[in-house]
Short mmCIF file of C-alpha atoms in Angstrom, two decimals:
data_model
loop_
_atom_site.label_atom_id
_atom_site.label_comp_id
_atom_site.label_asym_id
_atom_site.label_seq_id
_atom_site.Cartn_x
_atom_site.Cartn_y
_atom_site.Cartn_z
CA UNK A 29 2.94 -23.84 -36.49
CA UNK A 30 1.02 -23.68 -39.87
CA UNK A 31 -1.84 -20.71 -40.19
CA UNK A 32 -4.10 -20.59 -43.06
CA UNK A 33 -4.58 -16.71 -43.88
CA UNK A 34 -8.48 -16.21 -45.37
CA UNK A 35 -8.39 -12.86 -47.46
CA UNK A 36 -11.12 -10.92 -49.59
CA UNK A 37 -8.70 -9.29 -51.61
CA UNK A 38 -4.90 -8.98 -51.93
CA UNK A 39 -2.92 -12.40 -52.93
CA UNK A 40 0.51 -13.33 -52.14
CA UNK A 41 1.25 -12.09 -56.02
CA UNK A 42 0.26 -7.96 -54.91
CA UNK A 43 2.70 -8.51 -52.23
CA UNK A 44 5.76 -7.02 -54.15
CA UNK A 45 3.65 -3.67 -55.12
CA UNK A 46 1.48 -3.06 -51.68
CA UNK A 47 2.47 -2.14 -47.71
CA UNK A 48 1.83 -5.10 -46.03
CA UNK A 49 -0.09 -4.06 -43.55
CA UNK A 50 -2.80 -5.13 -46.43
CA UNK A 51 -2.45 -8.26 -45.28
CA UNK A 52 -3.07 -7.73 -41.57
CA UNK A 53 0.12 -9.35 -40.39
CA UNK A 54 0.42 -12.45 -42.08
CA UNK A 55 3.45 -11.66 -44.53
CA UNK A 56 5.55 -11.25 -41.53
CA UNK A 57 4.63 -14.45 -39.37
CA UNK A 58 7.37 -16.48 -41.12
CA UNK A 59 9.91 -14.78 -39.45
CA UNK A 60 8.50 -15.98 -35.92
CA UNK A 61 8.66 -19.57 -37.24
CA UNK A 62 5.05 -19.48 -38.59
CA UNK A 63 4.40 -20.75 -41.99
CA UNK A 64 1.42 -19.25 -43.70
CA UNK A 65 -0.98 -20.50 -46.12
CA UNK A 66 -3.15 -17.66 -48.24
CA UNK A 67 -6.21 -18.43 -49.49
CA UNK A 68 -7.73 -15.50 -51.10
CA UNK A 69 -11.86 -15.33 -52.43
CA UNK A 70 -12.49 -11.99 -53.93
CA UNK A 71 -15.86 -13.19 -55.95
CA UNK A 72 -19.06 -11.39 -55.81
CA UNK A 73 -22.52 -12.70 -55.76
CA UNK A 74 -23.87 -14.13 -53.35
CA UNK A 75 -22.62 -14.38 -49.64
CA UNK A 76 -24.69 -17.82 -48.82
CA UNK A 77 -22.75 -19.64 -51.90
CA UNK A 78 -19.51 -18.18 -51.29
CA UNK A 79 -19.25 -19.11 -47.63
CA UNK A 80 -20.42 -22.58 -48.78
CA UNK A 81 -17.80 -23.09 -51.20
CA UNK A 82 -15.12 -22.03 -48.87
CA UNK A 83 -16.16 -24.01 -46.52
CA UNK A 84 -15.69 -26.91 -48.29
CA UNK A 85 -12.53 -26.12 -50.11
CA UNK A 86 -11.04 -24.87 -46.54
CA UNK A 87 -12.32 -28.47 -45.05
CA UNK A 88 -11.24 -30.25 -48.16
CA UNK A 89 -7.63 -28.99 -48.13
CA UNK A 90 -4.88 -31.45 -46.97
CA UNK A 91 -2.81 -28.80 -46.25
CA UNK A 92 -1.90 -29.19 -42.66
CA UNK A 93 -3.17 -25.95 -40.54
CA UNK A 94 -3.52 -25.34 -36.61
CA UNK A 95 -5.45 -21.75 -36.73
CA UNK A 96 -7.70 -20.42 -39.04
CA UNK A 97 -6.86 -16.65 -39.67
CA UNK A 98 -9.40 -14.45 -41.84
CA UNK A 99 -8.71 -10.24 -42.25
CA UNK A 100 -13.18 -10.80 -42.24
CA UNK A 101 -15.53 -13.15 -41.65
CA UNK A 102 -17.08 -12.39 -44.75
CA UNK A 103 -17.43 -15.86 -46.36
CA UNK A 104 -16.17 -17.94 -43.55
CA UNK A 105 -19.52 -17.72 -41.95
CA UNK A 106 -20.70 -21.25 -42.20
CA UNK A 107 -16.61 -22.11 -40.91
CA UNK A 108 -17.34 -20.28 -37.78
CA UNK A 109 -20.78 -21.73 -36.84
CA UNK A 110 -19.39 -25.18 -37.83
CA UNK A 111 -16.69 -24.16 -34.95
CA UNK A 112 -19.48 -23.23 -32.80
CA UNK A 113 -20.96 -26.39 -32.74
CA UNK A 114 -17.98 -28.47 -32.23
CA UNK A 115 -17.60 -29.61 -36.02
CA UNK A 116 -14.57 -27.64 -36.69
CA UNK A 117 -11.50 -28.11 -34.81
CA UNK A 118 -9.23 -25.19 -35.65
CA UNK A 119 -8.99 -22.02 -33.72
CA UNK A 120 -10.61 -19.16 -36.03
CA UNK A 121 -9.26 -15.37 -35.02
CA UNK A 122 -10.64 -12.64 -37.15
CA UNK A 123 -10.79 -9.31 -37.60
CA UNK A 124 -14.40 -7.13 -36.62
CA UNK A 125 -14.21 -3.64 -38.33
CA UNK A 126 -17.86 -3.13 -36.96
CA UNK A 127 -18.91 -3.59 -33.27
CA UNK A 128 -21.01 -6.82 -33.64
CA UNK A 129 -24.50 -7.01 -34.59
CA UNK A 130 -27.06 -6.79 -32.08
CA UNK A 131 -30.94 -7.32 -31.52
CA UNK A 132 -34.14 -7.26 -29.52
CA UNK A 133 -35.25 -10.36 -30.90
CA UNK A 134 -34.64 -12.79 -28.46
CA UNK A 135 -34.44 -15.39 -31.13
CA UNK A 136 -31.85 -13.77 -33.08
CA UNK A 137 -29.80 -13.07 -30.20
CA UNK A 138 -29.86 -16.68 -29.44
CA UNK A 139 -28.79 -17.76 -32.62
CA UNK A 140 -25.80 -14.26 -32.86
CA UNK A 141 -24.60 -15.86 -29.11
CA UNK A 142 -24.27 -19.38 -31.04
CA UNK A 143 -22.43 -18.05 -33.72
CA UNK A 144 -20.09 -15.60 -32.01
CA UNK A 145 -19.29 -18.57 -29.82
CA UNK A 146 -17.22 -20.25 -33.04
CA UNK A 147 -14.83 -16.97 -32.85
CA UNK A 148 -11.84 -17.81 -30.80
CA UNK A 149 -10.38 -14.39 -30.91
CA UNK A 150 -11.83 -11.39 -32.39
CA UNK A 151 -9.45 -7.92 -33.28
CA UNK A 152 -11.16 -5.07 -33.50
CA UNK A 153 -9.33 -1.50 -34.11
CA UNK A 154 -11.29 0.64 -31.44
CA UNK A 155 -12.19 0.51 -27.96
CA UNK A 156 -15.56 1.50 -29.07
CA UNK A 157 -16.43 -1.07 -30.76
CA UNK A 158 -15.54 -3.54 -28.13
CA UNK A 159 -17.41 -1.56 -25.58
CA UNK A 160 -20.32 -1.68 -28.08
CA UNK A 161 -19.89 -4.85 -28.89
CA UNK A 162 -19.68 -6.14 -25.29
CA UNK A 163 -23.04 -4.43 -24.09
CA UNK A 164 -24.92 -6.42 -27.24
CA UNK A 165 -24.97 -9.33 -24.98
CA UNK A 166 -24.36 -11.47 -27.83
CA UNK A 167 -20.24 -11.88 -27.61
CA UNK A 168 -18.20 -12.94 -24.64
CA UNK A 169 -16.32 -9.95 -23.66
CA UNK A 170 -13.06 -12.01 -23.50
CA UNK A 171 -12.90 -12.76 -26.73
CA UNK A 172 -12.42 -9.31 -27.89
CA UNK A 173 -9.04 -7.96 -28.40
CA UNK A 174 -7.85 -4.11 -28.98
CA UNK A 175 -4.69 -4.54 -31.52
CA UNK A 176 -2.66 -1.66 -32.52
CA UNK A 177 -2.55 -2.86 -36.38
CA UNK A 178 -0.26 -0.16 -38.09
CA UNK A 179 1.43 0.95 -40.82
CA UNK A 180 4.42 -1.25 -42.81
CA UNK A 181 7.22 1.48 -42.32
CA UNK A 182 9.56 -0.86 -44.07
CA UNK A 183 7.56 0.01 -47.29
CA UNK A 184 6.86 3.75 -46.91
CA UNK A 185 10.71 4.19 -46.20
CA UNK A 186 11.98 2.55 -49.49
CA UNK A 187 9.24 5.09 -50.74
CA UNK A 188 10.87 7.96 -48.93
CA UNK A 189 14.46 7.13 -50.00
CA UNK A 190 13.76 6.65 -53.36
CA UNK A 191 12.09 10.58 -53.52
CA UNK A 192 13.87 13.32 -54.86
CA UNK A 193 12.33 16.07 -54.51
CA UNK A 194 13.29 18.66 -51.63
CA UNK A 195 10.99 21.36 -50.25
CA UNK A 196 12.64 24.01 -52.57
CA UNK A 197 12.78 21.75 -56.20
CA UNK A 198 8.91 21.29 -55.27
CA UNK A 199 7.21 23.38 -57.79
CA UNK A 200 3.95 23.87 -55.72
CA UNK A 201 2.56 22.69 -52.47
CA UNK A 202 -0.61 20.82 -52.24
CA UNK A 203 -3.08 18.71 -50.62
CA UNK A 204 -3.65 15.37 -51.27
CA UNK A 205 -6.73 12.85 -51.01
CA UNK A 206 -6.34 9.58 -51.71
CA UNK A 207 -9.07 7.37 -50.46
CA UNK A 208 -11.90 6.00 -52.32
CA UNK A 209 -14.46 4.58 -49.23
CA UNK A 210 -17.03 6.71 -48.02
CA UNK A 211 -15.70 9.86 -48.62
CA UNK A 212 -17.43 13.27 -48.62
CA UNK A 213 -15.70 14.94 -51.66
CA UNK A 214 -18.47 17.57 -51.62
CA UNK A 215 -17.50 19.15 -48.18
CA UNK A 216 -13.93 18.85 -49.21
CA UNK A 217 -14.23 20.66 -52.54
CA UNK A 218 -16.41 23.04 -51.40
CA UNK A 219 -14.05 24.09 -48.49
CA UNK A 220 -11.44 24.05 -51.18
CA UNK A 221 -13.56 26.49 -53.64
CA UNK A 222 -13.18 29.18 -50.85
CA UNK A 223 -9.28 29.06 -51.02
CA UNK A 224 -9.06 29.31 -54.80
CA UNK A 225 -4.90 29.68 -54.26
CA UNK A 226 -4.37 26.14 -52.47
CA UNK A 227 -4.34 23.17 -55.00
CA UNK A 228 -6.61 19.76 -53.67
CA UNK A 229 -5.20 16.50 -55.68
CA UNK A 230 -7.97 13.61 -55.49
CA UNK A 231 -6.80 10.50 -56.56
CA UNK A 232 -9.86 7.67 -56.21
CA UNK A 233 -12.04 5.10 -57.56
CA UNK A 234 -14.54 4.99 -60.20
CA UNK A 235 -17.08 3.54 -58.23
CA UNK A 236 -16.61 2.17 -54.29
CA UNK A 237 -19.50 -0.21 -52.65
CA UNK A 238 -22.67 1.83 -53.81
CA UNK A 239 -21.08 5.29 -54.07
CA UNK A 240 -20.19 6.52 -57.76
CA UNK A 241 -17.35 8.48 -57.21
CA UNK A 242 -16.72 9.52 -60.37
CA UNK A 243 -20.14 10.95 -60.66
CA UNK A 244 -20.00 12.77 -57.70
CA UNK A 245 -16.70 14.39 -58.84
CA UNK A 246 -17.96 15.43 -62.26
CA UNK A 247 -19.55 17.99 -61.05
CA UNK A 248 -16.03 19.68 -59.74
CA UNK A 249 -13.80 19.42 -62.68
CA UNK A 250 -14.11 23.26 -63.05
CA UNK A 251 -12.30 24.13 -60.08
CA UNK A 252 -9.02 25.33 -61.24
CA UNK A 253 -7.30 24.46 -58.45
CA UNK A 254 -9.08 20.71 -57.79
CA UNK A 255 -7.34 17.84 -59.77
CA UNK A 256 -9.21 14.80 -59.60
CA UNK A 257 -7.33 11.09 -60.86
CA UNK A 258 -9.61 8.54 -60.93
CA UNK A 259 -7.44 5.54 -60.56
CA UNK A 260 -8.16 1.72 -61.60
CA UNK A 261 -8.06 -0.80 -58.88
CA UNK A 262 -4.67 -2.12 -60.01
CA UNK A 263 -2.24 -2.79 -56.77
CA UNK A 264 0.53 -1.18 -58.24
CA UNK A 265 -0.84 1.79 -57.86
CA UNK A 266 0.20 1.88 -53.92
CA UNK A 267 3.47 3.45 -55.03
CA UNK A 268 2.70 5.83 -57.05
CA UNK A 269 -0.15 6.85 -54.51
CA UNK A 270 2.43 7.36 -51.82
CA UNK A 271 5.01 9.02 -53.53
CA UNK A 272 1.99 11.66 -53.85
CA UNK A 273 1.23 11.64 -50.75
CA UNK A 274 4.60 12.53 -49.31
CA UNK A 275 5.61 15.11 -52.04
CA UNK A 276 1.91 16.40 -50.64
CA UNK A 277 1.87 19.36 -47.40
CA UNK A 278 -0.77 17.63 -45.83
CA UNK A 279 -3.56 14.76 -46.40
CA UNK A 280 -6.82 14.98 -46.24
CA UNK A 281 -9.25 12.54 -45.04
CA UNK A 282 -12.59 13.68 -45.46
CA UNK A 283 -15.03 11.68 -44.46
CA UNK A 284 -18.61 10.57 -44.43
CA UNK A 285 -20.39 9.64 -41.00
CA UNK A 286 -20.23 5.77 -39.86
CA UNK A 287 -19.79 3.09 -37.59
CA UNK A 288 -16.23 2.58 -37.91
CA UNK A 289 -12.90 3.06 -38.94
CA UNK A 290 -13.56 4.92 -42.30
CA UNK A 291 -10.09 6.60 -42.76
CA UNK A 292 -7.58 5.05 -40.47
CA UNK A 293 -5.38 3.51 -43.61
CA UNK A 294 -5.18 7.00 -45.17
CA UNK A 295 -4.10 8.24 -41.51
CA UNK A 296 -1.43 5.18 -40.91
CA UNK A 297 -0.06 6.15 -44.62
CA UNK A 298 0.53 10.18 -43.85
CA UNK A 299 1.52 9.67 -40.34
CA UNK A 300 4.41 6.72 -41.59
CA UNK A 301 4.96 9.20 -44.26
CA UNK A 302 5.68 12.30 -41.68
CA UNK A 303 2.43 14.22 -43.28
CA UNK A 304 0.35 16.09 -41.28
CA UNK A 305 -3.45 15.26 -41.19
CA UNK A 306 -6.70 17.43 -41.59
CA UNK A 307 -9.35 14.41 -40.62
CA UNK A 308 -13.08 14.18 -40.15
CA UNK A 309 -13.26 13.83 -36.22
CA UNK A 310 -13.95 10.10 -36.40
CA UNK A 311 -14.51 8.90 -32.59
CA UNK A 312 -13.59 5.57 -33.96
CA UNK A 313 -10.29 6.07 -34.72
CA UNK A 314 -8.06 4.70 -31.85
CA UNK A 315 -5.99 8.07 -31.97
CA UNK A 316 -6.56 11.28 -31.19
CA UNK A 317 -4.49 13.73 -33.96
CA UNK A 318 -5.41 16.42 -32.14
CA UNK A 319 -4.18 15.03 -28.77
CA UNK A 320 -0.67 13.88 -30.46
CA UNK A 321 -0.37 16.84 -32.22
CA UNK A 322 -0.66 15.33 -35.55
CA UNK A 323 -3.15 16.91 -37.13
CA UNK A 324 -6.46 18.74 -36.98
CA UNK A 325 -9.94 17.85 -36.82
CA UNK A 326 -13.16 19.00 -38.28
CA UNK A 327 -16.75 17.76 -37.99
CA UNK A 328 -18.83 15.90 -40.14
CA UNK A 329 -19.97 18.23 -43.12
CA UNK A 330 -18.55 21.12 -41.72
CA UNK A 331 -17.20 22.97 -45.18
CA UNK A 332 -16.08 26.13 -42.86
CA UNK A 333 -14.46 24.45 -40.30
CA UNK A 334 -12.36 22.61 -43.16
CA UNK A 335 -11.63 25.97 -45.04
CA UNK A 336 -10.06 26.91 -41.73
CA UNK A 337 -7.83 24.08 -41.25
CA UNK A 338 -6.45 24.39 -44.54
CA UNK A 339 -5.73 27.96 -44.25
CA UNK A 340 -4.21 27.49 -41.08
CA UNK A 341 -1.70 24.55 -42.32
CA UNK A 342 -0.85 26.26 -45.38
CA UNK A 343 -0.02 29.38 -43.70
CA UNK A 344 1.89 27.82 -41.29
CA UNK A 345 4.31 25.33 -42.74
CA UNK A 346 6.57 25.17 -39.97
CA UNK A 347 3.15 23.58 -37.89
CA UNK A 348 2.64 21.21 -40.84
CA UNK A 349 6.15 19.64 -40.90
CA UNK A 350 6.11 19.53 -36.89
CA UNK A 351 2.61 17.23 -36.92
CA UNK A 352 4.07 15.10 -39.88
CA UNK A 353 7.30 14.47 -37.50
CA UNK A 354 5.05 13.78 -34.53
CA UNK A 355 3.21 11.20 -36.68
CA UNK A 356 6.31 9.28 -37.44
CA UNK A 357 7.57 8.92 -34.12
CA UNK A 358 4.06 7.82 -32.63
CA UNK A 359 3.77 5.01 -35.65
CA UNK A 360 7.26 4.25 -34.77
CA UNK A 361 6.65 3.95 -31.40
CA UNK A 362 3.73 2.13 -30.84
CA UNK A 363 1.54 1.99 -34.42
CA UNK A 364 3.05 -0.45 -36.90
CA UNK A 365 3.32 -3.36 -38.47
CA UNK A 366 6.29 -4.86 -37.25
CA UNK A 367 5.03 -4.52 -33.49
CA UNK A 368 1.60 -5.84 -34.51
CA UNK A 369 3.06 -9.16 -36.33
CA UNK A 370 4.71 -10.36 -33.40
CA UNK A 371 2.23 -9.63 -31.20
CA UNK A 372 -0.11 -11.21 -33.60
CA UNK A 373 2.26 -14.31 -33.76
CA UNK A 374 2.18 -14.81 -29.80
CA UNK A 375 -2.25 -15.13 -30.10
CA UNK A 376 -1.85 -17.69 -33.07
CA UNK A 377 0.54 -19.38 -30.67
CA UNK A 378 -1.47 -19.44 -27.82
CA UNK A 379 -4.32 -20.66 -29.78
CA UNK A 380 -2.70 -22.75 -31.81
CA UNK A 381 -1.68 -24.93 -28.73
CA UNK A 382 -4.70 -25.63 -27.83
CA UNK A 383 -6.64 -28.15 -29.88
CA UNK A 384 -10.26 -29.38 -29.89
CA UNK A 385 -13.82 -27.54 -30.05
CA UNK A 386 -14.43 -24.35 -28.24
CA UNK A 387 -15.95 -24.40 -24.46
CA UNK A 388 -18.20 -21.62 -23.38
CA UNK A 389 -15.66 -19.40 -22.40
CA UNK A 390 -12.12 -20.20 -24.06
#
């Protein structure tokens, strides 16, 4: 079985330097007898030309390949409607990180229900977003699929084995934030201004989508006990990230208000790392850290209910190592990348067997 693995951003060259669940599976298929072919497109501009120009080096490519496996559809559009319509033959599975789009327009809708119908197998993280997606009336229900995508322990544990520093050489105890999408940093270093003896390390981006997080962080570099990193986009800085992270009492994962999964690789990284979590109360996220006894949750822009949680978990250390060992065992158990790969690798199977264009309902 031969997949070709469409990617927006990490190559087969980052693999030695980043956890592979980056890759959404596909650096692990070879060891269920499934050869994988990357093709990565990380260009800007514009969407129309870059889905063009895949499609025709994807079509043009002598490679031989039986599914079609993209971590987006981002600029495999014209690939899937192609499907749709019978003029491509290979089974396309992607992965949704939004529920689908919808409309009134009964035009539009017509023409979303065409297009949707060239995805064989869509993955989506939450059971919202197939329950949203499902009531648009635009995507077969049954081609929606709730995967447990997780964290690549095999990674974080050389990390953790290669750390030497014990509770009692660490010199201080801190908090750590490391993610650079959507993030409210004002609500997190305002709760943090209120507890002027508890130390808040930021480590992000210069600039994310349309947010300037650098220039929203100016404004804090007073704070004596706020150290902000602003890191380069280099893939080698995974490492280094995650050796932070679990020298760290607890992450943070503070959070602005949208449609999906903002925060869930920050939470796979602590939880495979045995931190505990303080987490904007995302009801996308397909677990509950409150309900596992991982961590704690706060609302949306709510600088006193964060102040809170961070008193409590610094005051009470024993709680914080208890949720970090809770998050281990649940990744172990049912959250990681290992489990996801082969369960990934039985769908490209099953698709892959079956050859030809799509019927209404397959």
């Amino acid at each position: 079985m031969n997949v070709k693995f469409y990617h927006r951003f990490f190559s087969p060259e980052d693999i030695e330097h980043i956890p592979h669940h980056y890759l959404y599976g596909a650096s692990k298929l070879k060891s269920h007898g499934i050869e994988v072919d990357y093709y990565v497109d990380s260009s800007l501009g514009s969407r129309l030309l870059r889905m063009i120009k895949n499609a025709f080096k994807i079509l043009t490519d002598r490679k031989k390949t039986d599914v079609l496996y993209a971590s987006t559809a981002n600029g495999i559009e014209l690939l899937i409607l192609l499907r749709s319509m019978g003029l491509y033959s290979k089974p396309i599975l992607i992965w949704q990180h939004r529920a689908v789009m919808q409309s009134d327009n009964k035009l539009v809708r017509m023409l979303l229900s065409q297009y949707y119908r060239g995805i064989d197998m869509m993955f989506m993280f939450s059971q919202m977003h197939i329950d949203e997606s499902a009531r648009s009336g635009v995507v077969d229900r049954n081609r929606l699929y709730l995967k447990s995508w997780g964290p690549d322990l095999d990674y974080y544990d050389k990390i953790i084995a290669g750390n030497s520093l014990t509770d009692s050489d660490s010199v201080e105890r801190y908090f750590c934030s490391n993610g650079r999408e959507n993030r409210d940093f004002p609500t997190l270093v305002e709760a943090f201004d209120l507890l002027p003896n508890e130390i808040l390390k930021i480590y992000t981006s210069r600039i994310h989508g349309s947010m300037n997080n650098q220039d929203i962080l100016s404004r804090y570099t007073d704070s004596k006990n706020i150290r902000i990193q602003i890191m380069n986009g280099d893939s080698s800085n995974s490492q280094f990230l995650a050796r932070e992270v679990l020298d760290s009492l607890c992450m943070t994962i503070c959070c602005q208000e949208r449609d999906y999964t903002v925060g869930l690789t920050s939470l796979y990284e602590a939880m495979a790392l045995s931190k505990a979590i303080i987490t904007s109360d995302n009801p996308y996220f397909p677990i509950d850290v409150e309900k596992e006894n991982v961590g704690i949750k706060v609302g949306y822009g709510d600088v006193q209910g964060w102040k809170n949680a961070i008193e409590y978990l610094a005051n009470n250390r024993e709680v914080a190592e208890q949720m970090g060992i809770n998050g281990r065992k649940l990744v172990e158990r049912k959250y990681n990348l290992n489990l996801f790969s082969a369960d990934l690798a039985s769908m490209i199977r099953l698709k892959g067997a079956r050859k030809g264009p799509l019927s209404k309902t397959n």
